[in-house]
């Protein structure tokens, strides 16, 4: 018997090394379900999962939805564009209304950091953070950890370079905490205007020089340039960004032998990553997508026993 | 564990139901029965239920292969996802492990192997798990120990040994593969185990080396 000691998955921050290992082990066991002719197990039969997405999301949402379906849960989808949020309902009112329908798990993505935490305090259902503002995106970090562990066999002692638009990325926060907690050497790199130095507090080293970050790295993780989150100009042009921080074949030539390239997607071909690099053998971007379903199944499975605990 | 004498050990481990050599004999007999009943041309595979069933399945496989001189595929089944007690609110989730069945189960005979047949709920879950992988030609069940107290209409096709137990007893199968001194032990739940268990052990010794088929034949 093993279990997460938490009712909710709000961030990697709250997870211990043992928690992370348990989730990754469980995800590894669940990966086999995707290879079956009948890609469904009855484990969450009769459980209701609400997907509450206040921000547009295609891949995270469909990944969660597939994970829920493969575990036979009943699913209720709410998205900001179709729900009464647009009619002025507060988040708390939405939560209480949902709670009245007695769901077991609520998966939430929200533009404000801390929204899942608020729900976690108010609801009996287990809350899964599917991304809150620029704060955390724990299931993305878990699938990244699973992908690296599967290929490299371990996480400790690896050098992980995370490069790009660090400031606007919740993925990099969760990834930094997860990889450094698991004993990896995490380097965070980006243009100085997009690189908060506070990352050193999370256990990472920061550098504005891509060569320094990439030197000897076992894992090179490129972040998406989030045009939609940038109201001001953080760099002069996409072309200049690509020449200084884009992952090109040229740069990959000096990379450590056996290094893998990751990207949380969706990729901007030709901006942060060259097309040929994204499609090369060392790119594991599509492994990340399939591992995403397994990691989310693991989280849902492990939390499903904990809903109804005291918030 | 091994340093203590037999008498003190039996208090900790419970009464011995089967010794290591008995387990080996019983598996050899089951292997022979499987070959006899399935016939020489039959294409079959062995599937062990985690955890102990896997080791027993491995041993059965080796014994069958030695006689048959043909490889017999071995699969590993984890039934956790199919348990019927998962919907209970609260509590821990049982640890999940990988199901690894690399061969096609369609139109193949499968021998499902577990250590102890008790309520039958594990086997129910295993059958549900197997049909999700395809449509086997037939599924037969082999167990090392049948301890009774079924809660579902499930019976084994091959039984190592029938053991009479109280529902509250604990039947413990220890295998060398798990790093344990091998044997099958029975522990009573009540405090005065010795008084309660001894008469049962007398009865069991008469049943030694019998199976359902032996009983049916007589």
Coordinates of C-alpha atoms in Angstrom, one line a residue:
Chain A
X1 CA 0.0 0.0 0.0
X2 CA 1.3 3.4 -0.8
X3 CA -0.4 6.7 -1.1
X4 CA 0.1 10.4 -1.6
X5 CA -0.3 12.1 1.7
X6 CA -2.1 15.0 0.1
X7 CA -5.7 15.5 -0.8
X8 CA -4.8 17.8 -3.7
X9 CA -2.0 18.1 -6.3
X10 CA -1.4 21.8 -6.2
X11 CA 2.3 21.9 -7.2
X12 CA 5.5 20.1 -7.2
X13 CA 6.5 22.3 -4.2
X14 CA 4.3 20.2 -1.8
X15 CA 5.7 16.8 -3.0
X16 CA 8.4 14.9 -1.3
X17 CA 11.1 12.8 -3.1
X18 CA 9.1 9.7 -2.1
X19 CA 5.8 11.2 -3.5
X20 CA 7.5 12.0 -6.8
X21 CA 9.0 8.5 -7.0
X22 CA 5.6 6.9 -6.3
X23 CA 3.9 9.0 -9.0
X24 CA 6.6 8.1 -11.5
X25 CA 6.5 4.4 -10.7
X26 CA 2.7 4.3 -10.9
X27 CA 2.8 6.2 -14.3
X28 CA 5.4 3.7 -15.6
X29 CA 3.0 0.8 -14.7
X30 CA 0.1 2.6 -16.4
X31 CA 1.9 3.2 -19.6
X32 CA 1.1 -0.4 -20.7
X33 CA -2.6 0.4 -20.9
X34 CA -2.0 2.6 -24.0
X35 CA -0.5 -0.4 -25.8
X36 CA -3.6 -2.7 -25.3
X37 CA -6.3 -3.4 -27.8
X38 CA -8.8 -2.2 -25.2
X39 CA -7.3 1.0 -23.8
X40 CA -9.4 1.2 -20.7
X41 CA -9.4 -0.1 -17.2
X42 CA -12.3 0.1 -14.7
X43 CA -10.3 1.6 -11.9
X44 CA -12.2 5.0 -11.5
X45 CA -15.6 3.6 -12.4
X46 CA -18.3 5.7 -10.8
X47 CA -16.0 8.6 -10.0
X48 CA -16.8 12.0 -11.4
X49 CA -14.0 14.2 -12.6
X50 CA -14.6 17.9 -13.5
X51 CA -12.3 19.6 -15.9
X52 CA -12.5 23.3 -15.2
X53 CA -10.5 25.3 -17.7
X54 CA -10.5 29.0 -17.4
X55 CA -7.7 29.4 -20.0
X56 CA -7.7 28.0 -23.5
X57 CA -5.9 24.6 -23.6
X58 CA -5.9 21.9 -26.1
X59 CA -3.1 19.5 -25.3
X60 CA -3.3 19.6 -21.5
X61 CA -7.0 19.3 -21.5
X62 CA -7.2 16.5 -24.0
X63 CA -4.4 14.7 -22.2
X64 CA -6.3 14.9 -18.9
X65 CA -9.5 13.9 -20.7
X66 CA -7.9 10.8 -22.2
X67 CA -6.4 9.9 -18.8
X68 CA -9.8 10.1 -17.2
X69 CA -11.5 8.1 -19.9
X70 CA -8.8 5.4 -19.8
X71 CA -9.5 5.0 -16.1
X72 CA -13.3 4.9 -16.8
X73 CA -14.2 8.1 -14.8
X74 CA -17.3 10.1 -15.7
X75 CA -16.2 13.5 -17.1
X76 CA -17.8 16.9 -16.9
X77 CA -16.1 19.7 -19.0
X78 CA -16.3 23.4 -18.2
X79 CA -14.4 25.9 -20.2
X80 CA -14.4 29.6 -19.6
X81 CA -16.0 30.5 -22.9
X82 CA -19.1 28.4 -22.3
X83 CA -19.5 28.7 -18.5
X84 CA -21.1 31.3 -16.4
X85 CA -17.7 32.7 -15.5
X86 CA -18.2 35.0 -18.4
X87 CA -21.5 36.0 -16.8
X88 CA -19.6 37.4 -13.8
X89 CA -19.7 34.5 -11.4
X90 CA -16.8 34.4 -8.9
X91 CA -14.4 31.5 -8.7
X92 CA -15.7 30.6 -5.2
X93 CA -19.3 30.5 -6.4
X94 CA -18.3 28.3 -9.4
X95 CA -16.5 26.0 -6.9
X96 CA -19.5 25.8 -4.6
X97 CA -21.8 25.1 -7.4
X98 CA -19.6 22.3 -8.7
X99 CA -19.2 20.9 -5.2
X100 CA -23.0 20.6 -4.9
X101 CA -22.7 18.1 -7.7
X102 CA -20.3 16.1 -5.6
X103 CA -17.5 15.5 -7.9
X104 CA -14.5 13.4 -6.7
X105 CA -11.7 15.2 -8.5
X106 CA -11.6 18.7 -10.0
X107 CA -8.9 19.5 -12.6
X108 CA -8.4 23.3 -12.8
X109 CA -6.5 25.6 -15.1
X110 CA -6.7 29.3 -14.2
X111 CA -5.0 32.4 -15.2
X112 CA -4.4 33.4 -11.6
X113 CA -1.7 31.8 -9.5
X114 CA -3.2 30.2 -6.4
X115 CA -6.7 29.6 -7.8
X116 CA -6.3 25.8 -7.3
X117 CA -5.2 26.4 -3.7
X118 CA -8.3 28.4 -3.0
X119 CA -10.4 25.5 -4.4
X120 CA -8.4 23.0 -2.4
X121 CA -9.3 24.8 0.8
X122 CA -13.0 25.1 -0.1
X123 CA -13.8 21.8 -1.7
X124 CA -14.0 18.2 -0.5
X125 CA -13.1 17.0 -3.9
X126 CA -9.4 16.5 -4.8
X127 CA -8.0 19.4 -6.8
X128 CA -5.4 18.9 -9.5
X129 CA -3.6 22.0 -10.7
X130 CA -3.4 21.9 -14.5
X131 CA -1.6 25.2 -14.6
X132 CA -2.2 28.4 -12.5
X133 CA -1.0 31.7 -13.9
X134 CA 2.8 31.9 -14.0
X135 CA 3.1 29.7 -10.9
X136 CA 3.1 25.9 -11.4
X137 CA 2.1 23.2 -13.8
X138 CA 2.9 20.0 -11.8
X139 CA 1.6 17.4 -14.2
X140 CA 3.9 18.7 -16.9
X141 CA 6.9 18.4 -14.6
X142 CA 5.9 14.9 -13.7
X143 CA 5.6 13.8 -17.4
X144 CA 9.0 15.5 -18.0
X145 CA 10.5 13.6 -15.1
X146 CA 8.9 10.4 -16.4
X147 CA 10.3 11.0 -19.9
X148 CA 13.8 11.7 -18.7
X149 CA 13.8 8.8 -16.2
X150 CA 12.6 6.3 -18.8
X151 CA 15.4 7.3 -21.3
X152 CA 18.3 8.1 -18.9
X153 CA 17.3 5.5 -16.2
X154 CA 17.7 8.1 -13.5
X155 CA 17.3 11.7 -12.6
X156 CA 20.0 12.3 -10.0
X157 CA 23.3 13.6 -11.3
X158 CA 22.0 14.7 -14.6
X159 CA 22.5 18.2 -15.9
X160 CA 19.2 19.7 -17.1
X161 CA 19.3 22.9 -19.1
X162 CA 16.0 24.8 -19.4
X163 CA 16.2 27.5 -22.0
X164 CA 13.9 30.2 -23.2
X165 CA 11.1 32.5 -21.9
X166 CA 11.6 31.6 -18.2
X167 CA 9.7 34.5 -16.8
X168 CA 6.3 33.6 -18.3
X169 CA 6.6 29.9 -17.9
X170 CA 4.9 27.9 -15.1
X171 CA 6.4 24.7 -16.6
X172 CA 9.9 25.9 -15.7
X173 CA 9.0 26.5 -12.1
X174 CA 7.6 23.1 -11.6
X175 CA 10.4 21.4 -13.6
X176 CA 13.1 23.3 -11.7
X177 CA 11.7 22.1 -8.3
X178 CA 11.1 18.5 -9.5
X179 CA 14.5 18.0 -11.1
X180 CA 16.5 19.7 -8.4
X181 CA 14.6 17.9 -5.7
X182 CA 15.4 14.6 -7.5
X183 CA 19.1 15.4 -7.4
X184 CA 19.6 16.8 -10.9
X185 CA 21.8 19.9 -11.7
X186 CA 19.3 22.4 -13.1
X187 CA 20.4 25.3 -15.2
X188 CA 17.9 28.0 -16.3
X189 CA 18.8 30.2 -19.2
X190 CA 17.1 33.0 -21.2
X191 CA 17.4 36.6 -22.2
X192 CA 18.1 38.7 -19.1
X193 CA 14.7 40.5 -19.6
X194 CA 13.0 37.1 -19.3
X195 CA 15.2 35.5 -16.6
X196 CA 14.2 36.2 -13.0
X197 CA 17.2 35.7 -10.8
X198 CA 15.0 34.3 -8.0
X199 CA 15.4 30.9 -9.7
X200 CA 18.6 30.4 -7.7
X201 CA 16.3 30.1 -4.6
X202 CA 14.6 27.1 -6.2
X203 CA 17.9 25.3 -6.5
X204 CA 18.7 26.2 -10.1
X205 CA 21.7 28.1 -11.6
X206 CA 20.9 30.9 -14.0
X207 CA 22.8 32.2 -17.0
X208 CA 22.0 34.4 -19.9
X209 CA 24.5 32.4 -22.1
X210 CA 23.0 29.5 -23.9
X211 CA 26.4 27.8 -24.5
X212 CA 27.1 27.8 -20.8
X213 CA 23.7 26.2 -20.1
X214 CA 24.1 23.6 -22.8
X215 CA 27.6 22.6 -22.0
X216 CA 27.6 19.0 -20.8
X217 CA 23.8 19.0 -20.4
X218 CA 22.1 15.6 -20.6
X219 CA 18.7 17.2 -21.1
X220 CA 18.0 20.3 -23.1
X221 CA 14.5 21.6 -22.5
X222 CA 13.3 24.4 -24.7
X223 CA 10.5 26.7 -23.6
X224 CA 7.9 28.2 -25.8
X225 CA 8.1 31.9 -26.5
X226 CA 4.8 32.9 -25.1
X227 CA 3.8 35.7 -27.5
X228 CA 0.3 35.8 -25.9
X229 CA 1.6 36.6 -22.4
X230 CA 4.0 39.4 -23.6
X231 CA 2.5 42.8 -23.6
X232 CA 5.8 44.6 -23.8
X233 CA 8.9 43.9 -25.9
X234 CA 11.3 41.7 -23.9
X235 CA 13.5 41.1 -27.0
X236 CA 13.9 43.1 -30.2
X237 CA 12.7 40.6 -32.7
X238 CA 11.9 36.9 -33.1
X239 CA 14.8 36.7 -35.4
X240 CA 17.2 38.0 -32.9
X241 CA 15.8 35.7 -30.3
X242 CA 16.2 32.7 -32.6
X243 CA 19.8 33.6 -33.3
X244 CA 20.7 33.9 -29.6
X245 CA 18.4 31.4 -27.9
X246 CA 17.1 29.1 -30.7
X247 CA 18.1 25.5 -30.6
X248 CA 19.7 24.9 -34.0
X249 CA 21.5 21.9 -35.6
X250 CA 24.7 24.0 -35.3
X251 CA 24.3 24.3 -31.5
X252 CA 23.4 20.7 -31.2
X253 CA 26.7 19.7 -32.7
X254 CA 28.5 20.9 -29.6
X255 CA 25.9 19.2 -27.3
X256 CA 26.9 16.3 -25.1
X257 CA 26.7 12.9 -26.8
X258 CA 23.3 11.3 -26.0
X259 CA 21.7 14.5 -24.9
X260 CA 17.9 14.6 -25.4
X261 CA 15.8 17.6 -26.5
X262 CA 12.5 18.3 -24.9
X263 CA 9.8 20.9 -25.3
X264 CA 6.4 21.2 -23.5
X265 CA 4.7 22.3 -26.7
X266 CA 3.2 23.7 -28.7
X267 CA 6.5 24.5 -30.5
X268 CA 7.2 27.6 -32.5
X269 CA 9.3 26.1 -35.3
X270 CA 12.1 28.4 -36.3
X271 CA 11.8 30.6 -33.2
X272 CA 13.0 28.7 -30.1
X273 CA 13.7 25.5 -31.9
X274 CA 14.8 24.8 -35.5
X275 CA 12.4 22.5 -37.4
X276 CA 15.1 19.8 -38.1
X277 CA 16.0 19.7 -34.4
X278 CA 12.4 19.2 -33.3
X279 CA 12.1 16.2 -35.7
X280 CA 15.5 14.7 -35.0
X281 CA 16.2 11.3 -33.3
X282 CA 17.3 13.0 -30.1
X283 CA 14.1 14.9 -29.8
X284 CA 11.7 13.3 -27.4
X285 CA 8.9 15.8 -27.7
X286 CA 6.3 13.1 -28.8
X287 CA 7.4 10.8 -26.0
X288 CA 6.5 13.6 -23.6
X289 CA 3.0 13.7 -25.1
X290 CA 2.4 10.0 -24.5
X291 CA 3.9 10.1 -21.1
X292 CA 1.6 12.9 -20.3
X293 CA -1.4 10.7 -20.4
X294 CA 0.3 8.1 -18.1
X295 CA 1.5 10.7 -15.6
X296 CA -2.0 12.1 -15.4
X297 CA -3.5 8.7 -15.0
X298 CA -1.1 8.1 -12.1
X299 CA -2.1 11.3 -10.4
X300 CA -5.8 10.6 -10.7
X301 CA -5.4 7.1 -9.5
X302 CA -3.3 8.1 -6.4
X303 CA -5.6 11.0 -5.5
X304 CA -8.8 9.0 -6.0
X305 CA -8.6 7.5 -2.6
X306 CA -8.1 10.8 -0.9
X307 CA -11.1 12.8 -2.0
X308 CA -13.5 13.4 0.8
X309 CA -10.6 13.9 3.3
X310 CA -10.7 17.1 5.3
X311 CA -9.7 20.0 3.1
Chain B
X1 CA 15.3 -15.7 10.9
X2 CA 17.3 -18.8 9.9
X3 CA 19.4 -18.8 13.0
X4 CA 16.5 -19.5 15.4
X5 CA 15.5 -23.0 16.1
X6 CA 12.6 -24.8 14.6
X7 CA 10.3 -24.5 17.6
X8 CA 10.7 -20.8 18.1
X9 CA 10.5 -20.2 14.4
X10 CA 7.2 -21.9 14.1
X11 CA 5.7 -19.5 16.7
X12 CA 6.7 -16.5 14.6
X13 CA 6.1 -18.0 11.1
X14 CA 3.1 -20.1 12.0
X15 CA 2.6 -23.8 11.3
X16 CA 4.3 -25.3 8.3
X17 CA 1.8 -26.4 5.6
X18 CA 4.3 -27.1 2.9
X19 CA 8.1 -27.3 2.8
X20 CA 10.3 -26.2 0.0
X21 CA 10.7 -29.7 -1.4
X22 CA 6.9 -30.2 -1.2
X23 CA 6.4 -27.1 -3.2
X24 CA 8.7 -28.4 -5.8
X25 CA 7.0 -31.7 -6.0
X26 CA 3.6 -30.2 -6.3
X27 CA 4.7 -27.8 -9.1
X28 CA 6.2 -30.8 -11.0
X29 CA 2.8 -32.6 -10.7
X30 CA 0.9 -29.5 -11.8
X31 CA 3.2 -29.2 -14.8
X32 CA 2.6 -32.8 -15.8
X33 CA -1.2 -32.4 -15.3
X34 CA -1.2 -29.3 -17.6
X35 CA 0.6 -31.2 -20.3
X36 CA -1.6 -34.1 -19.9
X37 CA -4.8 -32.2 -20.1
X38 CA -3.9 -29.7 -22.8
X39 CA -2.4 -32.3 -25.1
X40 CA 0.9 -32.2 -27.0
X41 CA -0.1 -29.8 -29.8
X42 CA -1.7 -27.2 -27.7
X43 CA -0.3 -23.6 -28.0
X44 CA -0.5 -22.2 -24.5
X45 CA 1.1 -19.6 -22.3
X46 CA 1.5 -19.2 -18.5
X47 CA 0.4 -16.0 -16.8
X48 CA 1.5 -15.3 -13.2
X49 CA -0.5 -12.9 -10.9
X50 CA 1.8 -10.5 -9.0
X51 CA 3.6 -11.0 -6.8
X52 CA 4.0 -14.6 -5.7
X53 CA 2.1 -16.0 -8.7
X54 CA 4.8 -14.7 -11.0
X55 CA 7.6 -16.8 -9.4
X56 CA 5.4 -19.9 -9.4
X57 CA 4.5 -19.3 -13.0
X58 CA 8.2 -19.0 -13.9
X59 CA 8.9 -22.3 -12.2
X60 CA 6.0 -24.0 -13.9
X61 CA 7.2 -22.6 -17.2
X62 CA 10.6 -24.1 -16.7
X63 CA 9.2 -27.5 -15.8
X64 CA 6.8 -27.6 -18.7
X65 CA 9.6 -26.5 -21.1
X66 CA 11.9 -29.2 -19.8
X67 CA 9.4 -31.9 -20.7
X68 CA 8.1 -30.3 -23.9
X69 CA 11.4 -28.9 -25.2
X70 CA 9.5 -25.9 -26.6
X71 CA 9.4 -22.4 -25.3
X72 CA 6.3 -21.5 -23.3
X73 CA 5.5 -17.7 -23.2
X74 CA 5.3 -16.2 -19.7
X75 CA 3.2 -13.2 -18.9
X76 CA 2.9 -11.1 -15.7
X77 CA -0.5 -9.7 -14.7
X78 CA -1.0 -7.0 -12.1
X79 CA -4.7 -7.0 -11.1
X80 CA -4.7 -3.7 -9.0
X81 CA -6.6 -1.7 -11.6
X82 CA -9.4 -4.3 -11.6
X83 CA -9.8 -4.7 -7.8
X84 CA -13.4 -4.4 -6.6
X85 CA -12.5 -2.5 -3.4
X86 CA -11.1 0.6 -5.1
X87 CA -14.3 2.6 -4.9
X88 CA -14.2 2.7 -1.2
X89 CA -13.7 6.3 -0.2
X90 CA -10.6 7.2 1.7
X91 CA -7.7 5.0 2.4
X92 CA -4.5 4.2 0.5
X93 CA -4.2 3.1 -3.1
X94 CA -2.6 -0.2 -3.6
X95 CA 0.8 0.0 -5.3
X96 CA 0.5 -0.4 -9.0
X97 CA 2.9 -2.5 -11.0
X98 CA 3.2 -3.2 -14.6
X99 CA 1.3 -5.8 -16.5
X100 CA 3.7 -7.4 -19.0
X101 CA 2.1 -9.8 -21.5
X102 CA 4.1 -9.5 -24.7
X103 CA 2.4 -12.3 -26.6
X104 CA -1.0 -12.3 -28.3
X105 CA -3.6 -13.8 -26.0
X106 CA -6.1 -14.2 -28.8
X107 CA -7.0 -17.9 -29.5
X108 CA -4.4 -19.1 -27.1
X109 CA -4.9 -21.2 -24.0
X110 CA -3.8 -19.5 -20.9
X111 CA -2.8 -21.0 -17.5
X112 CA -3.4 -18.4 -14.8
X113 CA -1.1 -19.0 -11.8
X114 CA -1.5 -17.7 -8.2
X115 CA -0.2 -18.8 -4.9
X116 CA -3.3 -18.9 -2.7
X117 CA -6.9 -19.3 -3.8
X118 CA -9.1 -17.8 -1.1
X119 CA -12.2 -15.5 -1.7
X120 CA -11.8 -15.8 -5.5
X121 CA -11.9 -12.0 -5.9
X122 CA -8.3 -11.8 -7.1
X123 CA -9.1 -14.3 -9.9
X124 CA -12.3 -12.4 -10.8
X125 CA -10.1 -9.3 -11.3
X126 CA -7.5 -11.3 -13.2
X127 CA -10.1 -12.7 -15.6
X128 CA -11.4 -9.1 -16.2
X129 CA -7.8 -8.0 -16.9
X130 CA -7.2 -10.9 -19.3
X131 CA -10.3 -10.3 -21.4
X132 CA -9.2 -6.6 -21.9
X133 CA -6.1 -8.0 -23.6
X134 CA -7.9 -10.1 -26.1
X135 CA -10.0 -13.2 -26.3
X136 CA -8.1 -16.3 -25.1
X137 CA -9.2 -19.7 -26.3
X138 CA -9.5 -20.8 -22.7
X139 CA -8.3 -19.8 -19.3
X140 CA -7.3 -22.4 -16.7
X141 CA -6.4 -21.7 -13.1
X142 CA -3.4 -23.3 -11.2
X143 CA -2.9 -22.5 -7.5
X144 CA -0.3 -23.7 -5.0
X145 CA -2.8 -23.7 -2.1
X146 CA -6.6 -23.7 -2.0
X147 CA -7.6 -22.6 1.4
X148 CA -11.4 -22.4 0.9
X149 CA -13.8 -19.6 2.0
X150 CA -14.8 -18.6 -1.5
X151 CA -16.9 -15.5 -2.0
X152 CA -17.4 -16.0 -5.7
X153 CA -18.1 -19.0 -7.9
X154 CA -14.5 -19.7 -8.9
X155 CA -12.6 -23.0 -8.8
X156 CA -9.1 -23.9 -9.7
X157 CA -8.2 -26.5 -12.5
X158 CA -4.9 -27.4 -10.9
X159 CA -4.4 -27.4 -7.1
X160 CA -1.2 -28.0 -5.3
X161 CA -2.8 -28.6 -1.9
X162 CA -6.1 -28.2 -0.3
X163 CA -5.8 -26.7 3.2
X164 CA -8.6 -26.3 5.7
X165 CA -8.4 -22.9 7.4
X166 CA -10.4 -20.4 9.4
X167 CA -11.4 -17.4 7.4
X168 CA -9.4 -15.3 9.8
X169 CA -6.2 -17.4 9.4
X170 CA -3.3 -16.0 7.5
X171 CA -1.8 -18.2 4.9
X172 CA 1.7 -17.1 4.1
X173 CA 3.6 -18.3 1.0
X174 CA 7.3 -17.6 1.3
X175 CA 9.4 -18.1 -1.8
X176 CA 13.2 -18.1 -2.3
X177 CA 12.7 -15.5 -5.1
X178 CA 11.5 -13.0 -2.5
X179 CA 14.6 -13.7 -0.4
X180 CA 12.7 -15.7 2.1
X181 CA 13.2 -19.2 3.6
X182 CA 10.8 -21.1 1.4
X183 CA 7.6 -22.7 2.7
X184 CA 3.9 -22.3 3.2
X185 CA 2.8 -21.3 6.7
X186 CA -0.5 -20.8 8.4
X187 CA -1.0 -18.3 11.2
X188 CA -4.2 -18.1 13.3
X189 CA -5.5 -14.6 14.0
X190 CA -6.4 -15.4 17.7
X191 CA -3.9 -15.1 20.5
X192 CA -3.9 -18.8 21.6
X193 CA -2.8 -19.9 18.2
X194 CA -1.0 -23.0 19.4
X195 CA -4.1 -24.5 21.1
X196 CA -6.3 -23.7 18.1
X197 CA -4.0 -24.6 15.3
X198 CA -2.6 -27.9 16.5
X199 CA -5.7 -30.1 15.9
X200 CA -6.1 -28.6 12.4
X201 CA -2.5 -29.5 11.6
X202 CA -3.3 -33.1 12.4
X203 CA -6.1 -33.1 9.9
X204 CA -4.0 -31.4 7.3
X205 CA -1.3 -33.9 7.4
X206 CA -3.8 -36.5 6.3
X207 CA -4.6 -34.4 3.3
X208 CA -1.0 -34.0 2.3
X209 CA -0.4 -34.5 -1.4
X210 CA -4.0 -34.6 -2.3
X211 CA -5.8 -32.3 -4.8
X212 CA -9.3 -31.8 -6.0
X213 CA -8.6 -34.3 -8.8
X214 CA -7.4 -36.9 -6.4
X215 CA -10.5 -36.5 -4.3
X216 CA -12.7 -36.6 -7.4
X217 CA -11.0 -39.8 -8.6
X218 CA -11.5 -41.7 -5.4

